[in-house]
Amino acid sequence: MIDIQEIVNIADELIFSHIGEHLNDLQKTVLLGTIQGKSYLEIASEAQYTEKYIKDTAGKLWALLGSV
């Protein structure tokens, strides 16, 4: 069975092969938290960002992942 961190690593590799850039730490945190079933509010609290900033980051991340 694949672990959660491996999913994040695979997503990072796919993004890198598509646009030549790696996911940043916050994007990885959002992806990991989402996979773990955390709300944006929980992710924001743990990462010390606002919920709005996490939502904005997540929206851009989903669009980026959708383009791969």
XYZ file of N, CA and C in Angstrom:
204
model
N 0.846 -1.191 0.000
C 0.000 0.000 0.000
C 0.888 1.250 0.000
N 0.503 2.227 -0.753
C 1.267 3.470 -0.862
C 0.947 4.377 0.332
N 1.972 5.013 0.875
C 1.712 5.898 2.011
C 1.434 7.325 1.524
N 0.926 8.128 2.424
C 0.483 9.478 2.080
C 1.641 10.330 1.572
N 2.783 10.237 2.212
C 3.930 11.042 1.781
C 4.347 10.670 0.364
N 4.221 9.404 0.003
C 4.567 8.974 -1.349
C 3.622 9.604 -2.374
N 2.357 9.767 -2.021
C 1.403 10.437 -2.911
C 1.847 11.874 -3.159
N 2.255 12.555 -2.101
C 2.737 13.935 -2.228
C 3.984 13.967 -3.110
N 4.887 13.018 -2.921
C 6.106 12.962 -3.729
C 5.797 12.725 -5.203
N 4.852 11.848 -5.478
C 4.455 11.574 -6.862
C 3.852 12.824 -7.493
N 2.981 13.507 -6.755
C 2.386 14.746 -7.265
C 3.472 15.775 -7.556
N 4.445 15.885 -6.663
C 5.549 16.823 -6.856
C 6.336 16.483 -8.118
N 6.623 15.219 -8.327
C 7.360 14.791 -9.518
C 6.570 15.074 -10.790
N 5.263 14.839 -10.752
C 4.428 15.122 -11.921
C 4.422 16.609 -12.252
N 4.282 17.428 -11.233
C 4.296 18.877 -11.442
C 5.647 19.309 -11.997
N 6.722 18.778 -11.429
C 8.055 19.145 -11.903
C 8.238 18.768 -13.371
N 7.778 17.587 -13.756
C 7.931 17.161 -15.149
C 7.050 17.986 -16.084
N 5.984 18.561 -15.551
C 5.046 19.346 -16.367
C 5.480 20.804 -16.506
N 5.911 21.427 -15.403
C 6.228 22.863 -15.460
C 7.664 23.197 -15.057
N 8.432 22.199 -14.656
C 9.821 22.442 -14.294
C 10.018 23.072 -12.928
N 8.993 23.028 -12.096
C 9.081 23.555 -10.734
C 8.493 22.530 -9.772
N 9.062 22.497 -8.579
C 8.539 21.614 -7.537
C 7.426 22.321 -6.769
N 6.581 21.538 -6.120
C 5.603 22.108 -5.208
C 6.351 22.791 -4.074
N 5.824 23.916 -3.612
C 6.460 24.564 -2.464
C 5.962 23.897 -1.174
N 6.555 24.280 -0.067
C 6.214 23.633 1.207
C 4.739 23.785 1.564
N 4.169 24.957 1.304
C 2.761 25.162 1.637
C 1.864 24.310 0.748
N 2.175 24.223 -0.530
C 1.389 23.369 -1.420
C 1.438 21.918 -0.949
N 2.605 21.465 -0.535
C 2.731 20.099 -0.015
C 1.921 19.931 1.268
N 1.943 20.944 2.116
C 1.182 20.902 3.367
C -0.311 20.820 3.086
N -0.784 21.612 2.128
C -2.205 21.598 1.759
C -2.587 20.238 1.185
N -1.779 19.718 0.291
C -2.066 18.415 -0.306
C -2.082 17.323 0.756
N -1.084 17.312 1.607
C -1.003 16.315 2.668
C -2.189 16.419 3.624
N -2.505 17.630 4.044
C -3.630 17.829 4.955
C -4.952 17.406 4.348
N -5.122 17.711 3.073
C -6.357 17.333 2.386
C -6.481 15.817 2.296
N -5.389 15.158 1.957
C -5.400 13.693 1.888
C -5.742 13.098 3.254
N -5.290 13.755 4.313
C -5.559 13.282 5.671
C -6.966 13.641 6.140
N -7.739 14.320 5.290
C -9.116 14.645 5.633
C -9.277 15.884 6.489
N -8.244 16.705 6.558
C -8.315 17.926 7.360
C -9.040 19.024 6.590
N -9.714 19.880 7.331
C -10.373 21.035 6.723
C -9.326 22.110 6.440
N -9.698 23.066 5.598
C -8.786 24.180 5.329
C -8.505 24.955 6.612
N -9.493 25.055 7.480
C -9.296 25.747 8.755
C -8.254 25.024 9.614
N -8.330 23.706 9.662
C -7.343 22.933 10.426
C -5.942 23.087 9.835
N -5.859 23.005 8.509
C -4.560 23.168 7.844
C -4.009 24.560 8.123
N -4.865 25.565 8.023
C -4.444 26.948 8.262
C -3.920 27.123 9.680
N -4.622 26.570 10.631
C -4.217 26.687 12.029
C -2.862 26.031 12.268
N -2.692 24.841 11.737
C -1.436 24.114 11.923
C -0.269 24.786 11.200
N -0.540 25.364 10.028
C 0.521 25.976 9.217
C 0.714 27.458 9.537
N -0.148 27.996 10.389
C -0.104 29.400 10.813
C -0.328 30.370 9.650
N -1.365 30.074 8.871
C -1.841 30.951 7.808
C -3.327 31.174 8.031
N -3.898 32.123 7.302
C -5.341 32.312 7.382
C -6.037 31.237 6.552
N -7.278 30.977 6.908
C -8.054 30.004 6.145
C -8.206 30.465 4.699
N -8.409 31.761 4.494
C -8.556 32.290 3.135
C -7.301 32.028 2.309
N -6.135 32.233 2.898
C -4.885 32.015 2.168
C -4.734 30.538 1.798
N -5.115 29.663 2.702
C -5.060 28.226 2.417
C -6.042 27.875 1.305
N -7.245 28.446 1.340
C -8.221 28.192 0.274
C -7.697 28.668 -1.070
N -7.089 29.841 -1.096
C -6.527 30.376 -2.339
C -5.398 29.481 -2.850
N -4.535 29.075 -1.950
C -3.420 28.192 -2.310
C -3.946 26.863 -2.835
N -4.957 26.328 -2.166
C -5.537 25.050 -2.576
C -6.167 25.154 -3.961
N -6.888 26.235 -4.215
C -7.512 26.408 -5.523
C -6.490 26.410 -6.649
N -5.395 27.111 -6.432
C -4.323 27.145 -7.437
C -3.658 25.775 -7.567
N -3.518 25.091 -6.441
C -2.914 23.760 -6.459
C -3.780 22.777 -7.235
N -5.086 22.795 -7.002
C -5.987 21.866 -7.715
C -5.971 22.164 -9.209
N -5.930 23.446 -9.581
C -5.859 23.806 -11.001
C -4.554 23.292 -11.612
N -3.472 23.446 -10.883
C -2.173 22.974 -11.354
C -2.172 21.458 -11.517
N -2.675 20.754 -10.524
C -2.734 19.291 -10.607
C -3.669 18.835 -11.725
N -4.737 19.591 -11.947
C -5.674 19.251 -13.010
C -5.098 19.423 -14.400
N -4.049 20.225 -14.513
C -3.450 20.470 -15.824
C -2.403 19.422 -16.197
N -2.089 18.547 -15.253
C -1.047 17.536 -15.499
C -1.635 16.332 -16.200
